[in-house]
Short mmCIF file of C-alpha atoms and ligand atoms in Angstrom, two decimals:
data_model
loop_
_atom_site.label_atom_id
_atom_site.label_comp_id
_atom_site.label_asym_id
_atom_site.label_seq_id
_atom_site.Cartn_x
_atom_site.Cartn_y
_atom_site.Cartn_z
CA UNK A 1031 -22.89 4.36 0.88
CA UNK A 1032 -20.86 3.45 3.98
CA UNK A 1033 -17.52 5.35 4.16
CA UNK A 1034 -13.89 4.16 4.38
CA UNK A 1035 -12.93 6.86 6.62
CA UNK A 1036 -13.42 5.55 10.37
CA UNK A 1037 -14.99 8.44 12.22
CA UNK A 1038 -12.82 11.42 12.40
CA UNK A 1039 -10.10 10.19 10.59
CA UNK A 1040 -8.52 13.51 8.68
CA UNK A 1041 -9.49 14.45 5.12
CA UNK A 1042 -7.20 12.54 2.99
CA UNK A 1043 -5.77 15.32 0.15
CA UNK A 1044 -4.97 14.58 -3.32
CA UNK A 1045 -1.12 15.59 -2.86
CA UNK A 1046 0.97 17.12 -0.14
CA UNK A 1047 4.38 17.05 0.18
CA UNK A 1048 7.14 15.52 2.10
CA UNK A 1049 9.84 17.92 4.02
CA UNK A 1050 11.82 16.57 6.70
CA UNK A 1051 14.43 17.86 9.82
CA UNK A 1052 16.96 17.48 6.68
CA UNK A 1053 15.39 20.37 4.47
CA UNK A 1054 14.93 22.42 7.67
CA UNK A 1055 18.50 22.52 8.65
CA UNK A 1056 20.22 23.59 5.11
CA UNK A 1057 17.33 26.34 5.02
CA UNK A 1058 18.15 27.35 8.47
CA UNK A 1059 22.38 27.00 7.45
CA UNK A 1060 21.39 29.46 4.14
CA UNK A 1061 19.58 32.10 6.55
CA UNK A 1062 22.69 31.91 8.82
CA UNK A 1063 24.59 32.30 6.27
CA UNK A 1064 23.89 35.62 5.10
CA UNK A 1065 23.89 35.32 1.95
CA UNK A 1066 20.05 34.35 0.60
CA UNK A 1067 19.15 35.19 -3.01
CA UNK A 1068 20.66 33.20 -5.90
CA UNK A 1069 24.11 31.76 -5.20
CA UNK A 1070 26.22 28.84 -4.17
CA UNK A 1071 23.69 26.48 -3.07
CA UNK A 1072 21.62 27.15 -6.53
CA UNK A 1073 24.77 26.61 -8.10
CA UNK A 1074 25.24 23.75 -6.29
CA UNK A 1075 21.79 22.63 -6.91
CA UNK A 1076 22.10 23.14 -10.32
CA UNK A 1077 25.19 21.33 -10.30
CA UNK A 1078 23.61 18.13 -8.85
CA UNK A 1079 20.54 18.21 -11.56
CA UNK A 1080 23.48 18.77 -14.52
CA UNK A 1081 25.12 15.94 -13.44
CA UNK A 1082 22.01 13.69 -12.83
CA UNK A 1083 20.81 14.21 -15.91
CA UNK A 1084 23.83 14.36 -17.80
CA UNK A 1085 22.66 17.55 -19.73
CA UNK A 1086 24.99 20.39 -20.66
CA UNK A 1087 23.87 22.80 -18.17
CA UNK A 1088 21.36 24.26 -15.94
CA UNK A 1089 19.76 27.75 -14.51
CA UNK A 1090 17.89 27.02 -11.59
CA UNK A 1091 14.72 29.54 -11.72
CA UNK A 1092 11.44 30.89 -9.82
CA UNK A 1093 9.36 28.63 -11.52
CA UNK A 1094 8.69 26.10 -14.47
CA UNK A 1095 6.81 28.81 -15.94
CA UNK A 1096 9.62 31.42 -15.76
CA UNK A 1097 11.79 28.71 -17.47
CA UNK A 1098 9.18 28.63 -20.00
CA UNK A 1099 9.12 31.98 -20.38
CA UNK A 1100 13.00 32.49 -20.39
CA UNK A 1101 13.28 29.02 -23.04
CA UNK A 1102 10.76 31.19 -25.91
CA UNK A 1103 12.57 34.50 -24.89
CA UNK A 1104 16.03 32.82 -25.43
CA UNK A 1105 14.79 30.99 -28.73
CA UNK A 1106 13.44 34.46 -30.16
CA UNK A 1107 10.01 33.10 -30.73
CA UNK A 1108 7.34 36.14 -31.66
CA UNK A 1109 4.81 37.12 -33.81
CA UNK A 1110 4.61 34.67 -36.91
CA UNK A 1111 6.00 31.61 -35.48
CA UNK A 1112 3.89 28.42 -34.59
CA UNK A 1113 4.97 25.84 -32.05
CA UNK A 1114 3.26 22.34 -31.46
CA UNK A 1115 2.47 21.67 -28.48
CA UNK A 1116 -0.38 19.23 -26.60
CA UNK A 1117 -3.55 20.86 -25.39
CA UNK A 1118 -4.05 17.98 -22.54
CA UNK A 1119 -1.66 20.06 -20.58
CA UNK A 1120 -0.70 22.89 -17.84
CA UNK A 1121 -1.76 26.40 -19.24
CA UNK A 1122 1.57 27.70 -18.66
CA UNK A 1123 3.85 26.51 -21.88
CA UNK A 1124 0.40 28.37 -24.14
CA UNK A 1125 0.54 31.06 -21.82
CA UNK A 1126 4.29 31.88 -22.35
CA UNK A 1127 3.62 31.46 -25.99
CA UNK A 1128 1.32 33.82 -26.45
CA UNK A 1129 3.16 35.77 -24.50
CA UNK A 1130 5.90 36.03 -26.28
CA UNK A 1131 3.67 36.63 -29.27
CA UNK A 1132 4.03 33.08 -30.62
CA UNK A 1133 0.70 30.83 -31.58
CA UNK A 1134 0.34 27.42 -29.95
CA UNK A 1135 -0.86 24.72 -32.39
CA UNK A 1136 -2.21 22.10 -30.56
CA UNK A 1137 -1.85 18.30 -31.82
CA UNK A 1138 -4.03 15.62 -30.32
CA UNK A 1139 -2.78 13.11 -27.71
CA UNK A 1140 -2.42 9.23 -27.70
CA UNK A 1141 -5.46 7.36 -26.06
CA UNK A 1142 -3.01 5.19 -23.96
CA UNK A 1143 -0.44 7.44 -22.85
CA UNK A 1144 -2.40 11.01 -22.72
CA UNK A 1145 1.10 12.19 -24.83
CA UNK A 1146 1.28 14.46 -28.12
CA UNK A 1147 0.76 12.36 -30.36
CA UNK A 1148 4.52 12.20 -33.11
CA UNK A 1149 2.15 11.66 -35.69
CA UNK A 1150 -0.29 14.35 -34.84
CA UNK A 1151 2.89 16.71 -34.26
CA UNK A 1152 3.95 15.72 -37.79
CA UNK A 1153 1.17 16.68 -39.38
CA UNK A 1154 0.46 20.41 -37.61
CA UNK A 1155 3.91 21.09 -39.32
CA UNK A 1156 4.05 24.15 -41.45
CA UNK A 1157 6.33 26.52 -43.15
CA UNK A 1158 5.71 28.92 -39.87
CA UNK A 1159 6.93 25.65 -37.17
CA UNK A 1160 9.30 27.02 -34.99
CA UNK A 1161 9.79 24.65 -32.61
CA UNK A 1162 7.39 21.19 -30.58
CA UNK A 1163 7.09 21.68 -27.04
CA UNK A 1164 6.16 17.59 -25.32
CA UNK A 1165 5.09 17.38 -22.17
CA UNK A 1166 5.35 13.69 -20.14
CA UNK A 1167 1.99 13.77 -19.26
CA UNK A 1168 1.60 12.20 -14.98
CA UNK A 1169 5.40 11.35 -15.70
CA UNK A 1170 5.80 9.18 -18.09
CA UNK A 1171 7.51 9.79 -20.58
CA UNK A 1172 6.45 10.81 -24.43
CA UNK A 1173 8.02 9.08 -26.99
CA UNK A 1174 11.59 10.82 -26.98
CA UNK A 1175 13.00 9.00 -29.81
CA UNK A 1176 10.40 10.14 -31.87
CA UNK A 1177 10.00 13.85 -31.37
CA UNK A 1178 14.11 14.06 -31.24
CA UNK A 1179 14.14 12.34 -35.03
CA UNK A 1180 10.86 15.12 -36.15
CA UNK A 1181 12.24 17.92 -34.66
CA UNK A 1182 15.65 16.98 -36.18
CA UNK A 1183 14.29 16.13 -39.81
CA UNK A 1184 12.18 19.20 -40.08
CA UNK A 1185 14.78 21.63 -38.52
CA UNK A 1186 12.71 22.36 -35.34
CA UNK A 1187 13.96 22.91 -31.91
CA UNK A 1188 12.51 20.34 -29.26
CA UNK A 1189 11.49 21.74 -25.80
CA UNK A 1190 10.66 19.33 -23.14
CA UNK A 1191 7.96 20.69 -20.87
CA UNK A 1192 9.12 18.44 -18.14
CA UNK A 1193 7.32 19.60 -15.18
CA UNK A 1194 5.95 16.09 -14.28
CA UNK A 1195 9.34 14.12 -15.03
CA UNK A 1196 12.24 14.53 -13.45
CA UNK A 1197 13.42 10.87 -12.70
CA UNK A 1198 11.76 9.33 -15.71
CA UNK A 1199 13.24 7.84 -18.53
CA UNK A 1200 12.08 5.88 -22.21
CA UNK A 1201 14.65 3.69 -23.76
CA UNK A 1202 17.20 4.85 -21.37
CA UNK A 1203 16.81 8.35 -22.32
CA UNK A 1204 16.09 10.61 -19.60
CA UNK A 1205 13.00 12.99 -19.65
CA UNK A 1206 14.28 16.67 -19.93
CA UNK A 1207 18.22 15.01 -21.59
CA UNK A 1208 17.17 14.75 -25.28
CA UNK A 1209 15.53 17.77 -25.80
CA UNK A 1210 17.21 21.35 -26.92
CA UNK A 1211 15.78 22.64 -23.69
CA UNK A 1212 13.65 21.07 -21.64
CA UNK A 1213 11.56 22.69 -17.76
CA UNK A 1214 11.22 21.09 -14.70
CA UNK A 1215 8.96 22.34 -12.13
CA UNK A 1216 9.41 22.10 -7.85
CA UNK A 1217 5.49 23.51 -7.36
CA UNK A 1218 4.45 22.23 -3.96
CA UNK A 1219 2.76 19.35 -5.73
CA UNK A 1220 5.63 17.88 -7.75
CA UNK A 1221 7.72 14.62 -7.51
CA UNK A 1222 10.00 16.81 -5.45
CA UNK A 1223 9.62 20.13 -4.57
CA UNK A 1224 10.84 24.34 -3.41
CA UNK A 1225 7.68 25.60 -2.94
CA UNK A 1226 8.23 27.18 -5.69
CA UNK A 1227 10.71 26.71 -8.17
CA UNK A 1228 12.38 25.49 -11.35
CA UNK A 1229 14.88 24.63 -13.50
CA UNK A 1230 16.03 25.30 -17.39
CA UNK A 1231 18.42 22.64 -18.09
CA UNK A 1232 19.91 22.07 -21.93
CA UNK A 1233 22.15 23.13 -24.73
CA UNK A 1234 25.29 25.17 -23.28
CA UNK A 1235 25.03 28.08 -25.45
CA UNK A 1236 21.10 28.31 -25.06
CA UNK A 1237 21.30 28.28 -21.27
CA UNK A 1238 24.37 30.96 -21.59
CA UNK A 1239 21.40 33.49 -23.60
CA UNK A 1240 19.17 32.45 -21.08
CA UNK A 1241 20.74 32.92 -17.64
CA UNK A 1242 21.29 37.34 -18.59
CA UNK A 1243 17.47 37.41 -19.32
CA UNK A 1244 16.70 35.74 -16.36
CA UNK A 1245 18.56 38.47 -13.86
CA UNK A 1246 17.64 41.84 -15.25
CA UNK A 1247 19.81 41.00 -18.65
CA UNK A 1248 22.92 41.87 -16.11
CA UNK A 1249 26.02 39.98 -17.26
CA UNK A 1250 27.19 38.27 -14.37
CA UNK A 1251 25.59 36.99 -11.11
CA UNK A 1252 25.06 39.03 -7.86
CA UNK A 1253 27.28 36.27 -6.20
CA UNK A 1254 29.71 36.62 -8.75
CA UNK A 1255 30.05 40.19 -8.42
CA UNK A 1256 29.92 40.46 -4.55
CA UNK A 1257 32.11 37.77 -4.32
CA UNK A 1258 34.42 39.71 -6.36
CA UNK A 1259 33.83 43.02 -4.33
CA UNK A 1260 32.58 44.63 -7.68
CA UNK A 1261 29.23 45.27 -7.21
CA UNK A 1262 28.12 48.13 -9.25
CA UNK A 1263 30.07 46.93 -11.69
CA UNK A 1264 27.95 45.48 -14.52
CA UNK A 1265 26.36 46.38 -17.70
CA UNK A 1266 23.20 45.04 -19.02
CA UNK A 1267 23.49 43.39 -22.03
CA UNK A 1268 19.64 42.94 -23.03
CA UNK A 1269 16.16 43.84 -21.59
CA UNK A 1270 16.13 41.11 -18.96
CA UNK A 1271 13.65 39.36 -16.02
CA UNK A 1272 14.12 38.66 -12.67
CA UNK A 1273 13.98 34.71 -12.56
CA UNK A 1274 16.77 33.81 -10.84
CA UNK A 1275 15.99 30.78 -7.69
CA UNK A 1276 16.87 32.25 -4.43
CA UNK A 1277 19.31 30.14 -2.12
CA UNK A 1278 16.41 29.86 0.42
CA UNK A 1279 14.43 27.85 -2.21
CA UNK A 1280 17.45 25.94 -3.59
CA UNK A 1281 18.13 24.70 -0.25
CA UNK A 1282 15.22 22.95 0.11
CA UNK A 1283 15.70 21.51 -3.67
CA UNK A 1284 19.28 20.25 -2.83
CA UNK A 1285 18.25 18.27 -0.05
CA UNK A 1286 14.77 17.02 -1.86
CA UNK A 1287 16.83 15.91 -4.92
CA UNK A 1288 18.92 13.69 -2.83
CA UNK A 1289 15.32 12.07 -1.78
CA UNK A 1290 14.48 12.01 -4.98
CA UNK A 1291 14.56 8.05 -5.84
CA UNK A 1292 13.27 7.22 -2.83
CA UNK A 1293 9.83 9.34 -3.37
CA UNK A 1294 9.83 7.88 -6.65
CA UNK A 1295 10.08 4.47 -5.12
CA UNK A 1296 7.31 4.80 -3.01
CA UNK A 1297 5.30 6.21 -5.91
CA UNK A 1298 5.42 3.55 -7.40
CA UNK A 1299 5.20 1.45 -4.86
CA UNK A 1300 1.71 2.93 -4.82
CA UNK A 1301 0.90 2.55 -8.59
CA UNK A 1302 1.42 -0.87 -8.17
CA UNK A 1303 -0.83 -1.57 -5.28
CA UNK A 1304 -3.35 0.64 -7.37
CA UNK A 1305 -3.29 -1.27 -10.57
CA UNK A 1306 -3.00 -4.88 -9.11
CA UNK A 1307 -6.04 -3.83 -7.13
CA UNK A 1308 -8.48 -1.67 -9.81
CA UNK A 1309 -7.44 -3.37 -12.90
CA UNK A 1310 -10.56 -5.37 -13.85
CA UNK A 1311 -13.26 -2.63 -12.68
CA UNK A 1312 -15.37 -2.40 -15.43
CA UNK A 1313 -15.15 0.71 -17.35
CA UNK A 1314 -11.79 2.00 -15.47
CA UNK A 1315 -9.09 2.17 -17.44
CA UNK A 1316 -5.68 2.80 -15.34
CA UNK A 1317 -2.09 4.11 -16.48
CA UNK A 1318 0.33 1.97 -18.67
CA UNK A 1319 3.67 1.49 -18.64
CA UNK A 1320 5.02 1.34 -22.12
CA UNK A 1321 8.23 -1.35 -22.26
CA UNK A 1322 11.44 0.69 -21.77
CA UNK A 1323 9.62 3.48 -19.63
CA UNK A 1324 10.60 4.30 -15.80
CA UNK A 1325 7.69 6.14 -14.85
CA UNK A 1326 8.16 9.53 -12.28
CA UNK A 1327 4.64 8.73 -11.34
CA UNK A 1328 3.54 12.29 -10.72
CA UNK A 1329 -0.13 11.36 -11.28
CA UNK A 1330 -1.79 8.15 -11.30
CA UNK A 1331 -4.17 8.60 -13.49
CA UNK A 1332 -7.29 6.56 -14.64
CA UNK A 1333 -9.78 6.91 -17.14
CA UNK A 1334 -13.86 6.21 -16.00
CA UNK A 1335 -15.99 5.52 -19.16
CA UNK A 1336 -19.58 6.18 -17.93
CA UNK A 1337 -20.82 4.15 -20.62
CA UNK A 1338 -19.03 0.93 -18.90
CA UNK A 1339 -18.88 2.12 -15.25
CA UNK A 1340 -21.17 2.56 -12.93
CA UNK A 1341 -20.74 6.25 -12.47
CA UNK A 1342 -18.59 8.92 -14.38
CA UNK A 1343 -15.81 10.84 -13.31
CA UNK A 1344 -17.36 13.81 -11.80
CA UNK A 1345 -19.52 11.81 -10.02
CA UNK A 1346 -16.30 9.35 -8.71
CA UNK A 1347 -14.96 12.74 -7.54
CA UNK A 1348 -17.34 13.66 -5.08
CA UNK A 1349 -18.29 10.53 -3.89
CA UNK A 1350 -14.71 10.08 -3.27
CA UNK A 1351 -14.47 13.46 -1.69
CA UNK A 1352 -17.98 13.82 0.26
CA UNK A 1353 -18.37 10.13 1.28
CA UNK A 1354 -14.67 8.24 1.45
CA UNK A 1355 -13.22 12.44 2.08
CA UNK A 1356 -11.13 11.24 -0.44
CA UNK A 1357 -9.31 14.11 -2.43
CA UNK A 1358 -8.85 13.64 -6.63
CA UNK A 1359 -7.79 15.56 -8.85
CA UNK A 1360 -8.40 16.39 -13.04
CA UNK A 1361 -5.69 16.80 -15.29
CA UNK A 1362 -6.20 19.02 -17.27
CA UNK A 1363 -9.24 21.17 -19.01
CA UNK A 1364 -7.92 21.14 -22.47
CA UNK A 1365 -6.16 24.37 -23.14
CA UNK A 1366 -7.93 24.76 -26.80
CA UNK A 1367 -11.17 25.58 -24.31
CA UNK A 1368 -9.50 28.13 -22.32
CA UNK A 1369 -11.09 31.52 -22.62
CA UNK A 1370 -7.61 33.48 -24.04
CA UNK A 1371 -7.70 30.31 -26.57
CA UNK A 1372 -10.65 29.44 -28.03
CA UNK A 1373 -10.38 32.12 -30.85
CA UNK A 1374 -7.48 30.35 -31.57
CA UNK A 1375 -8.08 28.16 -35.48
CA UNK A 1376 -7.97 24.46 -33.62
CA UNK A 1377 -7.80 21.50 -35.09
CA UNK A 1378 -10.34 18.32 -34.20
CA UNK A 1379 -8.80 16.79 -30.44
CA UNK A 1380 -10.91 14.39 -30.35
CA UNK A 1381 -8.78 11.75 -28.29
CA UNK A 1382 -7.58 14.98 -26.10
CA UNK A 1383 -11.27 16.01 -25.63
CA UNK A 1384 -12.42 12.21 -24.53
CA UNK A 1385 -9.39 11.47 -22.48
CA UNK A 1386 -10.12 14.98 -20.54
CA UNK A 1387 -13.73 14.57 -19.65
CA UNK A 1388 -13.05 10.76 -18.03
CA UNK A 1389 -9.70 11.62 -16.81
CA UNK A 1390 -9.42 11.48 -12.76
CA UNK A 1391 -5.98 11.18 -10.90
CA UNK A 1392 -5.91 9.52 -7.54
CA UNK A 1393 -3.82 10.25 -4.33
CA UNK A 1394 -0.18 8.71 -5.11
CA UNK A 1395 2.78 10.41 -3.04
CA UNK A 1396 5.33 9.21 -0.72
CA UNK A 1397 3.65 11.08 2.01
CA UNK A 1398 0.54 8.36 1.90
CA UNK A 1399 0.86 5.15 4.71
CA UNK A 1400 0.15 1.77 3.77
CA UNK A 1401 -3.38 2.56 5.54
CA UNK A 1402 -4.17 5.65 3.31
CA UNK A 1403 -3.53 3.01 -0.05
CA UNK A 1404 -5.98 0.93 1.23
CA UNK A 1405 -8.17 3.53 1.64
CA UNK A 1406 -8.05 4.84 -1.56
CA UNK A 1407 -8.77 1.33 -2.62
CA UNK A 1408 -11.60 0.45 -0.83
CA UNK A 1409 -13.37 3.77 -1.52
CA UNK A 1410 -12.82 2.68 -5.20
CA UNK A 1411 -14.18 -0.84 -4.96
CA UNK A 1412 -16.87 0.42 -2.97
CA UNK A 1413 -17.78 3.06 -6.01
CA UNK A 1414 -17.71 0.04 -8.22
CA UNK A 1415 -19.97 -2.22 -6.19
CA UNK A 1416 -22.56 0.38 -5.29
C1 LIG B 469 2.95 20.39 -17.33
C2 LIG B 469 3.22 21.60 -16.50
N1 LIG B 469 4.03 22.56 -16.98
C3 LIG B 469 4.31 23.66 -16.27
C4 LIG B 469 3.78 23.86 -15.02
C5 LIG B 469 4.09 25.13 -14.30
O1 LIG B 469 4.90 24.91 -13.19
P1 LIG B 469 5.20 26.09 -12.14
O2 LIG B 469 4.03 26.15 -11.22
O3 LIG B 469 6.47 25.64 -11.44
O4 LIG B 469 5.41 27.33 -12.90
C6 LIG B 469 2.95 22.88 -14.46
C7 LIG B 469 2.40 23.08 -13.12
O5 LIG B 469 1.60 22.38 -12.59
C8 LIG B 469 2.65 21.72 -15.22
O6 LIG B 469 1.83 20.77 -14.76
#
């Protein structure tokens, strides 16, 4: 097969992100300043996601999984208490669960959008149901107005694992504004990211538990206290975690989130070429748009059927890779198959267990020129015509 590259062009990767002169200089203001753990620029930071979102507040964290962690610590989920949640997903919202002592109950997906399922989630509902935890699977978003009526008629709190979502919206809802809680995540892969980092956004008086059990369960902030000259003055209030987002890391978020829409933008810029260009391959099916959706567009994702196509996903992979040097991605391997889960009592996933094994997502980030689109799509046709 003859490859898209020319000769010595560099490997194009699945993701990589895009920092600029602008995220240099506030990182380079915050080590000048001397002042470098959490403080006023992830308060400011925090302040700017609040506001975007127009949620009641926000605790800006080391990580989407430590604002996991901290959401089921500050809920008081344990031993005994089930929570629905989507095995087509990131091990870390299971992880945290079990964790914490909880058991995940997974419900299956939908075949168009890869989300849990509000039917499924209805009917893994037991006396034991603590709480659903959605995830907007590629970043688009599940269907809020769904899971916000469940979780409301059955009493249930509704976390919004929205790692892949910040700047989506259904129905003019944003993803990570209608549940109790809801996680974002700023992993070097994201829509925008830290490095590392995250963000707990939500109810007022949740995030108030929350932010003591994310610094060492000490009842007011380092910055708070040093800025009031009172340093050793604190008392600890419960058996707290260190989770708090240093000012290094929020300084790179502050100026990212301004960028925000226009990665988004170019993301979907990119879906669009994609899907105008792939649609009729046989056996490929690629990512909807449900009416009323904006989609973040963390993942374009398509589905190869190998009984339609002329190859199947793996396959597509490393063609794509060793050929076109083409980088892809999978998301995810079901969780319900993951070694610390498959003693776990599971219900059938049957559309979750298809979806994952023809599941492949392709290079889509603001990063990618013009050139590197049509790459990607002429690798693909070439796949196809093989
Ligand atoms: C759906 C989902 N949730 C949570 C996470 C965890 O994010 P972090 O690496 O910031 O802890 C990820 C990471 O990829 C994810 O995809």
């Amino acid at each position: 097969m003859t490859p898209t590259a020319p000769a010595g062009a560099p490997f194009l990767p699945w993701n990589q992100p895009t920092i600029g002169e602008e995220e240099i200089a506030e990182v380079t203001d915050t080590l000048r300043s001397g002042w470098l753990t959490y403080g006023p620029k992830a308060a400011r930071f925090e302040d700017a996601v609040r506001e975007a979102l127009g949620v009641q507040d926000a605790f800006a964290v080391s990580s989407c999984t430590a604002a996991l962690h901290l959401a089921f610590l500050t809920l008081g989920l344990g031993p005994g208490d089930e929570v629905i949640t989507p095995s087509l997903t990131f091990c870390a919202a299971p992880n945290a669960l079990l964790q914490v002592g909880a058991q995940p109950v997974f419900a299956d997906i939908e075949p168009a959008t890869l989300n849990i399922d509000p039917q499924a989630a209805e009917a893994a509902i037991t006396g034991r149901t603590k709480a659903i935890v959605v995830m907007h699977y590629g970043g688009h978003p599940c269907d809020l107005t769904a899971f916000r009526k469940l979780a409301d008629d059955h009493g249930l709190i509704l976390i919004e694992d929205a790692a892949h979502a910040l700047h989506a919206s259904r129905d003019g809802r944003r993803a990570g504004a209608v549940g109790d809680l809801a996680v974002f995540s700023f992993y070097a892969n994201k829509v925008m990211t830290t490095g590392e980092g995250g963000m707990l956004v939500g109810r007022s008086d949740l995030i108030h538990k929350a932010r003591p059990l994310g610094r060492h369960g000490i009842d007011s902030s380092a910055w708070r206290r040093h800025g009031q000259r009172n340093t050793a003055d604190y008392d600890v209030s419960v058996p707290g975690l260190k989770y708090v987002m240093p000012d290094i890391t929020a300084s790179i978020g502050l100026r990212q989130f301004t960028r925000l829409p226009a990665f988004t933008a170019r993301r979907s810029e990119i879906a669009t070429a994609y899907t105008e260009a792939l649609a009729t391959l046989p056996g490929l099916t690629i990512p909807p748009v449900l009416p009323g959706v904006e989609h973040g567009w963390f993942l374009y994702s398509v589905l190869i059927d190998p009984a339609t196509a002329p190859l199947d996903r793996n396959q597509a992979a490393q063609v794509l890779r060793d050929v076109h040097q083409i980088g892809t991605s999978a998301h995810f391997k079901p969780v319900h198959t993951l070694a610390p889960y498959q003693s776990l009592d599971t219900c059938a996933l049957p559309v979750t267990e298809t979806a994952a094994a023809k599941q492949l997502s392709l290079p889509c980030y603001p990063a990618m020129t013009d050139r590197d689109v049509d790459r990607v799509i002429t690798a693909m046709r070439r796949l196809w015509s093989s």
